[in-house]
CSV table of C-alpha atoms in Angstrom, one decimal:
chain,number,residue,atom,x,y,z
A,1,MET,CA,-3.5,-15.7,-23.4
A,2,SER,CA,0.0,-14.3,-23.2
A,3,PHE,CA,3.7,-15.3,-22.9
A,4,THR,CA,7.1,-14.0,-22.2
A,5,VAL,CA,10.6,-15.1,-23.2
A,6,ILE,CA,13.0,-14.6,-20.3
A,7,HIS,CA,16.5,-13.5,-21.1
A,8,ALA,CA,17.6,-12.1,-17.8
A,9,GLY,CA,16.1,-14.3,-15.2
A,10,ARG,CA,17.8,-15.1,-11.9
A,11,SER,CA,17.3,-18.8,-11.7
A,12,PRO,CA,20.3,-21.0,-12.6
A,13,ALA,CA,17.9,-23.9,-13.1
A,14,PHE,CA,16.6,-22.4,-16.3
A,15,PRO,CA,18.9,-22.1,-19.4
A,16,GLN,CA,18.2,-18.8,-21.0
A,17,PRO,CA,16.3,-17.7,-23.0
A,18,TYR,CA,13.2,-19.7,-22.1
A,19,PRO,CA,9.5,-19.1,-22.8
A,20,VAL,CA,6.8,-19.1,-20.2
A,21,GLY,CA,3.2,-19.1,-21.2
A,22,LEU,CA,-0.1,-17.9,-19.6
A,23,VAL,CA,-2.2,-20.8,-21.0
A,24,VAL,CA,-6.0,-21.1,-21.2
A,25,LEU,CA,-7.4,-24.6,-20.9
A,26,GLU,CA,-10.5,-25.6,-22.9
A,27,GLU,CA,-12.4,-25.5,-19.6
A,28,GLY,CA,-11.4,-21.9,-19.1
A,29,THR,CA,-8.9,-22.3,-16.4
A,30,ARG,CA,-5.8,-20.2,-16.8
A,31,LEU,CA,-2.4,-21.1,-15.6
A,32,VAL,CA,1.2,-20.0,-16.0
A,33,ALA,CA,3.4,-22.9,-17.3
A,34,GLU,CA,6.6,-23.6,-19.1
A,35,LEU,CA,6.4,-24.0,-22.8
A,36,VAL,CA,8.4,-27.0,-24.2
A,37,GLY,CA,9.1,-28.3,-27.7
A,38,VAL,CA,9.0,-25.0,-29.4
A,39,PRO,CA,11.8,-22.5,-30.2
A,40,HIS,CA,11.1,-19.4,-28.2
A,41,GLU,CA,11.0,-17.3,-31.5
A,42,GLN,CA,8.0,-19.3,-32.6
A,43,VAL,CA,5.8,-18.8,-29.6
A,44,ARG,CA,2.6,-16.9,-30.5
A,45,ILE,CA,-0.6,-15.9,-28.7
A,46,GLY,CA,-3.4,-18.2,-29.8
A,47,MET,CA,-1.2,-21.3,-30.7
A,48,ALA,CA,-2.8,-24.6,-29.8
A,49,LEU,CA,-1.0,-26.5,-27.0
A,50,GLN,CA,-1.3,-29.8,-25.2
A,51,VAL,CA,-0.3,-30.6,-21.7
A,52,GLU,CA,2.3,-33.0,-20.5
A,53,PHE,CA,3.5,-33.8,-17.0
A,54,LEU,CA,7.1,-33.2,-16.1
A,55,ASP,CA,8.5,-35.4,-13.4
A,56,CYS,CA,10.7,-33.2,-11.2
A,57,GLY,CA,11.4,-36.0,-8.7
A,58,GLU,CA,10.4,-36.4,-5.0
A,59,ASP,CA,6.7,-36.4,-5.7
A,60,PHE,CA,6.9,-33.1,-7.5
A,61,THR,CA,5.2,-33.0,-10.9
A,62,LEU,CA,4.6,-29.9,-13.0
A,63,PRO,CA,2.2,-29.5,-15.9
A,64,VAL,CA,4.0,-28.0,-19.0
A,65,PHE,CA,2.7,-27.4,-22.5
A,66,ARG,CA,4.0,-28.1,-26.0
A,67,PRO,CA,2.5,-27.3,-29.4
A,68,ALA,CA,-0.5,-29.6,-30.1
A,69,GLU,CA,0.0,-32.3,-32.7
A,70,ALA,CA,-2.2,-31.8,-35.7
A,71,ALA,CA,-5.5,-33.6,-35.2
B,1,MET,CA,-18.3,7.6,0.8
B,2,THR,CA,-15.3,8.5,-1.3
B,3,ALA,CA,-16.3,12.1,-1.3
B,4,SER,CA,-15.7,12.3,2.4
B,5,PHE,CA,-12.0,13.0,1.9
B,6,ALA,CA,-12.9,16.3,0.3
B,7,GLU,CA,-15.5,17.0,2.9
B,8,VAL,CA,-13.4,16.1,5.9
B,9,ILE,CA,-9.9,17.1,4.8
B,10,GLY,CA,-10.6,19.7,2.2
B,11,SER,CA,-7.5,21.8,1.8
B,12,GLU,CA,-6.5,21.5,5.4
B,13,VAL,CA,-3.4,19.2,4.9
B,14,ALA,CA,-0.3,20.0,3.1
B,15,ILE,CA,3.2,18.9,2.2
B,16,ALA,CA,5.7,21.3,3.9
B,17,GLY,CA,9.1,19.8,3.2
B,18,ILE,CA,11.0,17.4,1.0
B,19,GLY,CA,14.5,16.0,1.4
B,20,ALA,CA,16.6,13.4,-0.2
B,21,THR,CA,20.1,11.9,-0.2
B,22,ALA,CA,22.1,11.6,-3.3
B,23,PHE,CA,20.8,8.9,-5.7
B,24,THR,CA,23.6,6.5,-6.4
B,25,LYS,CA,24.4,2.9,-7.3
B,26,ALA,CA,26.6,2.3,-4.2
B,27,SER,CA,25.9,4.6,-1.3
B,28,GLY,CA,28.7,3.2,0.9
B,29,VAL,CA,26.5,3.9,4.0
B,30,SER,CA,23.8,2.0,5.9
B,31,GLU,CA,20.1,2.2,5.0
B,32,TRP,CA,19.7,3.7,8.5
B,33,ARG,CA,22.0,6.5,7.7
B,34,LEU,CA,20.2,7.2,4.4
B,35,ALA,CA,16.9,7.4,6.1
B,36,VAL,CA,18.1,9.7,8.8
B,37,GLU,CA,19.8,12.0,6.2
B,38,ALA,CA,16.7,12.3,4.1
B,39,VAL,CA,14.3,12.8,7.0
B,40,GLY,CA,16.6,15.4,8.5
B,41,ALA,CA,16.9,17.1,5.1
B,42,ALA,CA,13.1,17.2,4.6
B,43,LEU,CA,12.6,18.8,8.1
B,44,ALA,CA,15.3,21.3,7.4
B,45,ASP,CA,13.7,22.1,4.1
B,46,ALA,CA,10.4,22.7,5.9
B,47,GLY,CA,12.0,24.7,8.7
B,48,ILE,CA,10.6,22.3,11.3
B,49,ASP,CA,12.7,21.3,14.3
B,50,PRO,CA,13.0,17.5,14.7
B,51,SER,CA,11.5,17.8,18.2
B,52,GLN,CA,8.2,18.8,16.6
B,53,VAL,CA,7.7,15.5,14.7
B,54,ASP,CA,5.1,13.2,16.2
B,55,GLY,CA,4.4,10.8,13.4
B,56,LEU,CA,6.2,8.6,10.9
B,57,VAL,CA,4.9,6.6,7.9
B,58,THR,CA,6.7,4.2,5.7
B,59,TYR,CA,5.8,1.1,3.7
B,60,SER,CA,6.7,-2.5,3.3
B,61,MET,CA,10.2,-3.5,2.3
B,62,GLU,CA,11.6,-0.6,4.4
B,63,THR,CA,14.3,-1.9,6.7
B,64,ASN,CA,14.5,1.1,9.0
B,65,PRO,CA,12.2,1.0,12.0
B,66,GLU,CA,10.4,4.3,12.8
B,67,ILE,CA,12.0,4.2,16.3
B,68,ALA,CA,15.5,4.0,14.8
B,69,VAL,CA,14.9,7.1,12.7
B,70,ALA,CA,13.3,8.9,15.7
B,71,GLN,CA,16.2,8.0,18.0
B,72,ALA,CA,18.9,9.2,15.6
B,73,LEU,CA,17.2,12.5,14.9
B,74,GLY,CA,16.2,13.2,18.5
B,75,PHE,CA,12.5,13.1,18.1
B,76,GLY,CA,10.3,13.4,21.2
B,77,GLU,CA,7.1,11.5,21.7
B,78,LEU,CA,5.7,9.7,18.6
B,79,LYS,CA,1.9,9.4,18.4
B,80,PHE,CA,1.3,8.0,15.0
B,81,PHE,CA,3.2,5.4,13.0
B,82,SER,CA,1.9,3.4,10.1
B,83,ARG,CA,3.5,1.0,7.7
B,84,ILE,CA,1.6,0.2,4.5
B,85,HIS,CA,1.9,-3.0,2.6
B,86,TYR,CA,2.7,-3.7,-1.1
B,87,GLY,CA,6.0,-1.9,-1.7
B,88,GLY,CA,6.0,0.8,-4.3
B,89,GLY,CA,2.2,0.6,-4.7
B,90,ALA,CA,2.0,2.3,-1.3
B,91,ALA,CA,4.2,5.3,-2.1
B,92,CYS,CA,1.3,7.8,-2.3
B,93,ALA,CA,-0.6,6.0,0.4
B,94,THR,CA,2.0,7.2,2.9
B,95,ILE,CA,0.8,10.7,2.2
B,96,GLN,CA,-2.8,9.6,2.6
B,97,GLN,CA,-2.1,8.0,6.0
B,98,ALA,CA,-0.2,11.1,7.1
B,99,ALA,CA,-3.0,13.4,5.9
B,100,LEU,CA,-5.6,11.4,7.8
B,101,ALA,CA,-3.6,11.5,11.0
B,102,VAL,CA,-3.0,15.3,10.7
B,103,ALA,CA,-6.7,16.0,9.8
B,104,CYS,CA,-7.9,13.9,12.7
B,105,GLY,CA,-5.5,15.7,15.1
B,106,LEU,CA,-3.7,12.4,16.0
B,107,ALA,CA,-0.4,14.0,14.9
B,108,LYS,CA,0.8,17.5,14.0
B,109,VAL,CA,3.9,16.8,11.9
B,110,VAL,CA,4.2,13.4,10.1
B,111,VAL,CA,7.2,12.4,8.0
B,112,CYS,CA,6.9,9.8,5.2
B,113,TYR,CA,10.1,8.1,4.2
B,114,ARG,CA,11.7,5.4,2.0
B,115,ALA,CA,15.4,4.5,2.3
B,116,PHE,CA,17.2,1.6,0.7
B,117,ASN,CA,20.4,0.3,-0.8
B,118,GLU,CA,18.5,-1.6,-3.4
B,119,ARG,CA,21.3,-1.6,-5.9
B,120,SER,CA,24.3,-2.3,-3.8
B,121,GLY,CA,22.3,-4.3,-1.2
B,122,MET,CA,19.5,-6.6,-1.8
B,123,ARG,CA,18.5,-6.0,-5.4
B,124,LEU,CA,14.8,-5.4,-5.7
B,125,GLY,CA,14.7,-6.6,-9.3
B,126,SER,CA,15.7,-10.1,-8.2
B,127,GLY,CA,12.1,-10.9,-7.4
B,128,VAL,CA,11.1,-14.0,-5.5
B,129,MET,CA,14.2,-15.9,-4.3
B,130,ALA,CA,14.5,-19.4,-2.9
B,131,ASP,CA,13.4,-19.3,0.7
B,132,SER,CA,13.6,-21.9,3.4
B,133,ALA,CA,11.1,-20.1,5.6
B,134,PRO,CA,7.7,-21.9,6.2
B,135,PRO,CA,5.2,-21.0,3.5
B,136,THR,CA,2.8,-18.2,4.2
B,137,THR,CA,-0.5,-17.2,2.5
B,138,GLU,CA,1.5,-14.6,0.6
B,139,SER,CA,4.5,-16.6,-0.5
B,140,LEU,CA,2.3,-19.5,-1.6
B,141,ARG,CA,0.7,-17.3,-4.2
B,142,TYR,CA,4.0,-17.2,-6.0
B,143,SER,CA,4.1,-21.0,-6.1
B,144,TRP,CA,1.8,-20.8,-9.2
B,145,THR,CA,4.5,-19.0,-11.2
B,146,ALA,CA,7.9,-19.4,-9.6
B,147,PRO,CA,8.4,-23.1,-10.6
B,148,TYR,CA,8.5,-22.0,-14.2
B,149,GLY,CA,11.1,-19.4,-13.7
B,150,LEU,CA,8.6,-16.5,-13.7
B,151,LYS,CA,10.2,-14.9,-10.7
B,152,THR,CA,11.1,-11.3,-11.4
B,153,PRO,CA,8.9,-8.2,-11.5
B,154,ALA,CA,10.0,-7.7,-15.1
B,155,SER,CA,8.7,-11.1,-16.1
B,156,TRP,CA,5.4,-10.6,-14.4
B,157,ALA,CA,4.9,-7.2,-16.1
B,158,ALA,CA,5.9,-8.8,-19.4
B,159,LEU,CA,2.7,-11.0,-19.6
B,160,PHE,CA,0.5,-7.9,-19.4
B,161,ALA,CA,2.7,-6.0,-21.9
B,162,GLN,CA,2.6,-8.9,-24.4
B,163,ARG,CA,-1.2,-9.1,-24.1
B,164,TYR,CA,-1.5,-5.3,-24.6
B,165,LEU,CA,0.5,-5.4,-27.8
B,166,HIS,CA,-1.6,-8.4,-29.1
B,167,VAL,CA,-5.0,-6.8,-28.3
B,168,TYR,CA,-4.3,-3.3,-29.6
B,169,GLY,CA,-1.9,-4.2,-32.4
B,170,ALA,CA,0.8,-2.0,-31.0
B,171,THR,CA,4.5,-2.5,-31.3
B,172,THR,CA,7.3,-2.2,-28.7
B,173,GLU,CA,8.0,1.2,-30.1
B,174,ALA,CA,5.1,2.3,-28.0
B,175,PHE,CA,7.0,1.3,-24.9
B,176,GLY,CA,10.2,2.8,-26.3
B,177,ARG,CA,8.6,6.3,-26.6
B,178,VAL,CA,7.8,6.3,-22.9
B,179,ALA,CA,11.4,5.5,-22.2
B,180,VAL,CA,12.7,8.1,-24.6
B,181,SER,CA,10.5,10.8,-23.0
B,182,ALA,CA,11.6,9.9,-19.5
B,183,ARG,CA,15.3,9.9,-20.5
B,184,ARG,CA,14.9,13.3,-22.3
B,185,TRP,CA,13.6,14.8,-19.0
B,186,ALA,CA,16.3,13.1,-17.0
B,187,ALA,CA,19.0,14.5,-19.4
B,188,THR,CA,18.4,18.0,-18.0
B,189,ASN,CA,18.1,17.0,-14.4
B,190,PRO,CA,21.5,17.1,-12.6
B,191,LYS,CA,20.2,14.8,-9.8
B,192,ALA,CA,19.2,12.1,-12.3
B,193,HIS,CA,21.4,9.0,-12.8
B,194,PHE,CA,21.0,9.5,-16.5
B,195,HIS,CA,21.7,13.2,-16.5
B,196,GLY,CA,23.1,14.2,-19.9
B,197,ARG,CA,22.3,10.8,-21.3
B,198,PRO,CA,19.2,10.9,-23.5
B,199,ILE,CA,18.3,8.0,-25.7
B,200,THR,CA,16.7,7.6,-29.1
B,201,LEU,CA,14.0,5.1,-30.2
B,202,SER,CA,16.7,3.3,-32.0
B,203,ASP,CA,18.7,2.9,-28.8
B,204,HIS,CA,15.6,1.5,-27.2
B,205,GLN,CA,14.9,-1.0,-30.0
B,206,ALA,CA,18.6,-2.1,-29.9
B,207,SER,CA,18.7,-2.6,-26.2
B,208,ARG,CA,18.8,-6.2,-25.0
B,209,TRP,CA,15.8,-8.3,-24.0
B,210,ILE,CA,15.1,-8.7,-20.3
B,211,ALA,CA,11.8,-10.5,-20.5
B,212,GLU,CA,10.1,-10.2,-23.9
B,213,PRO,CA,8.5,-7.8,-24.8
B,214,LEU,CA,10.5,-5.8,-22.2
B,215,ARG,CA,13.9,-4.5,-23.1
B,216,LEU,CA,16.6,-3.2,-20.8
B,217,LEU,CA,15.4,0.4,-21.5
B,218,ASP,CA,11.8,-0.4,-20.5
B,219,VAL,CA,12.9,-1.3,-17.0
B,220,CYS,CA,13.5,1.1,-14.2
B,221,GLN,CA,16.7,1.4,-12.4
B,222,GLU,CA,17.8,0.1,-9.0
B,223,THR,CA,19.0,2.9,-6.8
B,224,ASP,CA,20.7,3.5,-3.4
B,225,GLY,CA,19.1,6.5,-1.7
B,226,ALA,CA,16.3,7.9,0.4
B,227,GLN,CA,13.5,10.4,0.1
B,228,ALA,CA,11.4,11.9,2.8
B,229,ILE,CA,8.2,14.1,2.7
B,230,VAL,CA,6.9,16.2,5.6
B,231,VAL,CA,3.1,16.4,6.0
B,232,THR,CA,1.4,18.8,8.3
B,233,SER,CA,-1.6,21.1,8.5
B,234,THR,CA,-2.0,23.8,5.8
B,235,ALA,CA,-2.3,26.4,8.5
B,236,PHE,CA,1.0,25.4,10.1
B,237,ALA,CA,2.7,25.1,6.7
B,238,ARG,CA,1.7,28.7,5.9
B,239,ASP,CA,4.2,29.8,8.6
B,240,LEU,CA,7.0,27.6,7.3
B,241,ALA,CA,9.9,28.1,4.8
B,242,HIS,CA,8.1,27.2,1.6
B,243,GLY,CA,4.4,27.5,2.3
B,244,PRO,CA,2.0,24.7,1.7
B,245,VAL,CA,1.5,22.3,-1.2
B,246,ILE,CA,-2.1,21.1,-0.7
B,247,VAL,CA,-3.0,17.4,-0.6
B,248,ARG,CA,-6.1,17.8,-2.8
B,249,ALA,CA,-6.9,14.1,-3.1
B,250,ALA,CA,-5.4,10.8,-1.9
B,251,ALA,CA,-6.5,7.3,-2.5
B,252,GLN,CA,-5.6,3.6,-2.3
B,253,GLY,CA,-6.9,0.9,-4.6
B,254,SER,CA,-7.0,-2.8,-5.1
B,255,ALA,CA,-9.2,-4.4,-7.8
B,256,PRO,CA,-11.0,-7.8,-7.9
B,257,GLN,CA,-8.7,-10.8,-8.4
B,258,GLN,CA,-5.7,-8.7,-7.2
B,259,PHE,CA,-2.4,-10.4,-6.8
B,260,ALA,CA,0.9,-8.5,-6.2
B,261,MET,CA,2.0,-8.0,-9.8
B,262,THR,CA,0.7,-11.5,-10.8
B,263,SER,CA,-3.0,-10.7,-11.4
B,264,PHE,CA,-3.1,-13.1,-14.3
B,265,TYR,CA,-6.6,-14.4,-13.8
B,266,ARG,CA,-8.6,-11.3,-14.6
B,267,ASP,CA,-10.8,-11.3,-17.8
B,268,ASP,CA,-8.8,-8.5,-19.3
B,269,LEU,CA,-5.0,-8.2,-19.0
B,270,THR,CA,-4.5,-5.0,-20.9
B,271,GLY,CA,-5.1,-2.7,-18.0
B,272,GLN,CA,-4.1,-2.0,-14.4
B,273,PRO,CA,-7.5,-1.9,-12.8
B,274,GLU,CA,-6.1,-1.1,-9.4
B,275,THR,CA,-5.0,2.3,-10.8
B,276,GLY,CA,-8.5,2.7,-12.1
B,277,VAL,CA,-9.8,2.3,-8.6
B,278,VAL,CA,-7.4,5.0,-7.4
B,279,GLY,CA,-8.2,7.3,-10.3
B,280,ARG,CA,-11.9,7.2,-9.9
B,281,GLN,CA,-11.5,8.2,-6.2
B,282,LEU,CA,-9.1,11.0,-7.1
B,283,TRP,CA,-11.5,12.6,-9.5
B,284,VAL,CA,-14.4,12.3,-7.1
B,285,GLN,CA,-12.5,13.7,-4.2
B,286,SER,CA,-11.0,16.6,-6.1
B,287,GLY,CA,-13.9,17.4,-8.4
B,288,LEU,CA,-11.3,17.7,-11.1
B,289,ARG,CA,-11.1,16.0,-14.5
B,290,PRO,CA,-8.0,14.7,-16.4
B,291,ALA,CA,-7.9,17.9,-18.5
B,292,ASP,CA,-7.4,19.9,-15.2
B,293,ILE,CA,-4.0,18.2,-14.5
B,294,ASP,CA,-0.9,20.2,-15.4
B,295,VAL,CA,1.8,17.6,-14.7
B,296,ALA,CA,1.6,13.8,-14.2
B,297,ILE,CA,4.0,11.7,-12.2
B,298,LEU,CA,3.2,8.1,-13.2
B,299,TYR,CA,5.0,5.3,-11.6
B,300,ASP,CA,7.3,4.0,-14.3
B,301,HIS,CA,8.7,0.7,-13.0
B,302,PHE,CA,8.1,-0.7,-16.5
B,303,SER,CA,7.3,1.5,-19.5
B,304,PRO,CA,4.2,-0.5,-20.7
B,305,LEU,CA,2.5,0.1,-17.4
B,306,VAL,CA,2.7,3.9,-17.9
B,307,LEU,CA,0.6,3.4,-21.0
B,308,MET,CA,-1.9,1.4,-19.1
B,309,GLN,CA,-2.0,4.0,-16.2
B,310,LEU,CA,-2.7,6.8,-18.7
B,311,GLU,CA,-5.7,4.9,-19.9
B,312,GLU,CA,-6.9,3.8,-16.4
B,313,LEU,CA,-6.8,7.5,-15.3
B,314,GLY,CA,-8.7,8.7,-18.3
B,315,PHE,CA,-6.0,10.8,-19.9
B,316,CYS,CA,-6.8,8.8,-23.1
B,317,GLY,CA,-9.1,6.0,-24.1
B,318,ARG,CA,-8.4,2.2,-24.0
B,319,GLY,CA,-5.7,1.3,-26.5
B,320,GLU,CA,-5.0,4.9,-27.3
B,321,ALA,CA,-1.9,5.5,-25.1
B,322,PRO,CA,0.6,4.6,-27.8
B,323,GLY,CA,-0.8,7.3,-30.0
B,324,PHE,CA,-1.1,9.7,-27.1
B,325,VAL,CA,2.6,9.3,-26.3
B,326,GLN,CA,3.7,9.4,-29.9
B,327,ASP,CA,1.9,12.8,-30.2
B,328,GLY,CA,4.2,14.2,-27.6
B,329,HIS,CA,1.8,14.8,-24.8
B,330,LEU,CA,4.2,13.6,-22.2
B,331,ASP,CA,7.0,15.9,-23.4
B,332,ALA,CA,7.8,19.6,-22.9
B,333,GLY,CA,5.1,21.6,-24.6
B,334,GLY,CA,2.7,18.6,-24.5
B,335,SER,CA,-0.7,18.6,-22.8
B,336,LEU,CA,0.4,16.4,-19.9
B,337,PRO,CA,4.1,16.7,-19.2
B,338,THR,CA,4.9,13.5,-17.4
B,339,ASN,CA,7.7,12.4,-15.1
B,340,THR,CA,9.4,15.7,-15.5
B,341,HIS,CA,12.3,14.6,-13.2
B,342,GLY,CA,13.0,11.8,-15.6
B,343,GLY,CA,10.9,9.3,-13.7
B,344,GLN,CA,12.3,6.1,-12.2
B,345,LEU,CA,13.6,5.1,-15.7
B,346,GLY,CA,15.7,8.3,-15.7
B,347,GLU,CA,16.2,9.9,-12.3
B,348,ALA,CA,16.1,7.1,-9.7
B,349,TYR,CA,14.0,4.3,-8.4
B,350,LEU,CA,13.0,5.3,-4.9
B,351,HIS,CA,9.8,3.3,-4.9
B,352,GLY,CA,7.8,6.3,-6.0
B,353,MET,CA,8.8,8.7,-3.3
B,354,ASN,CA,11.1,10.8,-5.5
B,355,GLY,CA,8.1,11.4,-7.8
B,356,ILE,CA,6.1,12.9,-5.0
B,357,ALA,CA,9.0,15.2,-4.3
B,358,GLU,CA,9.1,16.2,-8.0
B,359,ALA,CA,5.3,17.0,-7.8
B,360,VAL,CA,6.1,19.3,-4.8
B,361,ARG,CA,8.9,21.1,-6.7
B,362,GLN,CA,6.6,21.6,-9.7
B,363,LEU,CA,4.0,23.2,-7.5
B,364,ARG,CA,6.6,25.4,-5.7
B,365,GLY,CA,7.9,26.5,-9.1
B,366,THR,CA,11.4,25.1,-8.3
B,367,ALA,CA,11.7,22.0,-10.6
B,368,VAL,CA,14.7,21.8,-12.8
B,369,ASN,CA,12.3,21.1,-15.7
B,370,GLN,CA,9.7,23.6,-14.5
B,371,ILE,CA,6.3,23.6,-16.2
B,372,ALA,CA,5.0,27.1,-16.3
B,373,ASP,CA,2.1,27.8,-13.9
B,374,ALA,CA,1.8,24.1,-12.8
B,375,SER,CA,-1.0,24.2,-10.2
B,376,ARG,CA,-2.2,20.6,-10.1
B,377,VAL,CA,-0.1,17.5,-10.3
B,378,LEU,CA,-1.4,13.9,-10.2
B,379,VAL,CA,1.0,11.2,-8.8
B,380,THR,CA,0.6,7.4,-8.9
B,381,GLY,CA,2.1,4.6,-6.8
B,382,GLY,CA,3.2,1.4,-8.5
B,383,SER,CA,0.5,-0.4,-10.5
B,384,GLY,CA,0.5,-4.2,-10.4
B,385,PRO,CA,0.2,-4.6,-6.7
B,386,PRO,CA,-2.5,-2.7,-4.7
B,387,THR,CA,-1.6,0.9,-5.4
B,388,SER,CA,-2.3,4.5,-4.5
B,389,GLY,CA,-2.4,8.0,-5.9
B,390,LEU,CA,-2.5,11.7,-5.1
B,391,ILE,CA,-3.5,15.0,-6.6
B,392,LEU,CA,-1.4,17.8,-5.1
B,393,ALA,CA,-2.2,21.4,-5.7
B,394,ARG,CA,-0.7,24.8,-5.3
B,395,ALA,CA,-2.2,26.8,-2.5
B,396,ASP,CA,-4.4,29.6,-3.5
């Protein structure tokens, strides 16, 4: 749906620049999530993504998205 | 009924005074002192003795309690105090609250104020910070975005801006032209931080990324300072120093699926529908149309949101704002001179209150970049959160 690439964030946890997407699931649900496995220059609205689950420790798991593998 | 503002208030409420501190990057004084200085200056501008003030209005993120301002300035009995939520979205709503209080006879003289050291103190652009406080309904809403590093106002606005470019096939030069226009106005305003420092479109395109597609020159300043506005009855204002500037219309607005700058779950992300809610009320209350407006003061926290506000208010059609701006409508000689003080990109970021003061100066005929015969000015609060707006008019 949309994305940004953050160059001047305030969170030391995120090495800059980093892309963040507004992702639409096939079911229609929309969520903000980190985009992984793609150089930030190559992020485009409309690109196919697939979910993966990032283990952040202490019972904390986040969905993130990477470009879909060709079917 | 939205028409009731016109029926009940009509032209009976006015702005009688404006006052501000210097706008700086490091005031060197407390926020309390800034507030007291600005409120005192606004009362002096109006020619009203502090003992006559019986109401105060401010909005969230203000650190100065009404009673602290009242104490320092020697106010008597206060009968009306109101604090509106949603930060800069509420700027124009302060005038609405004051107008309602005056019109209802709850208070005679109400001062609206904003004071902060938001550059040298807690920087507003920092956004959502780590917080050990227990979660609240409000803070939990940011838990959908903060874990991915989407924590600053610029990054929230960026998702709307990117979608706008995608849907309308525009380029970031459309954002740049808003910034160039603001900085051109600021260049001739001695009170502006960017006085004497206009920019070109090339400067904009060469400025560094903050959160793509927003560059440094798309993003408003952070400012230390304060601005106050005195609201009273038109009848009383006629006997005062400057005469009245009429509050012709005043509205608040929140749209379905509203979040505070993170309304990412609406069908369409190319607009700012909360501004549309405000705009429709302003036109109904005032009986005016966009073509009747002589000057616009549009809340320019981020340049792309100015484009969306122009469309939401009906100054141009959907997706047409880039062309509207490119055609020079916001500039001197244009059909809608906009942010003639330089806006928050160019003058200062006082959470919208400095824009209300500019509207008053235009209607008094005392602006540094005066628009000839300006008689009706539309002002907006910040879009993104629930917002507000005004139409102010010269007294007949």
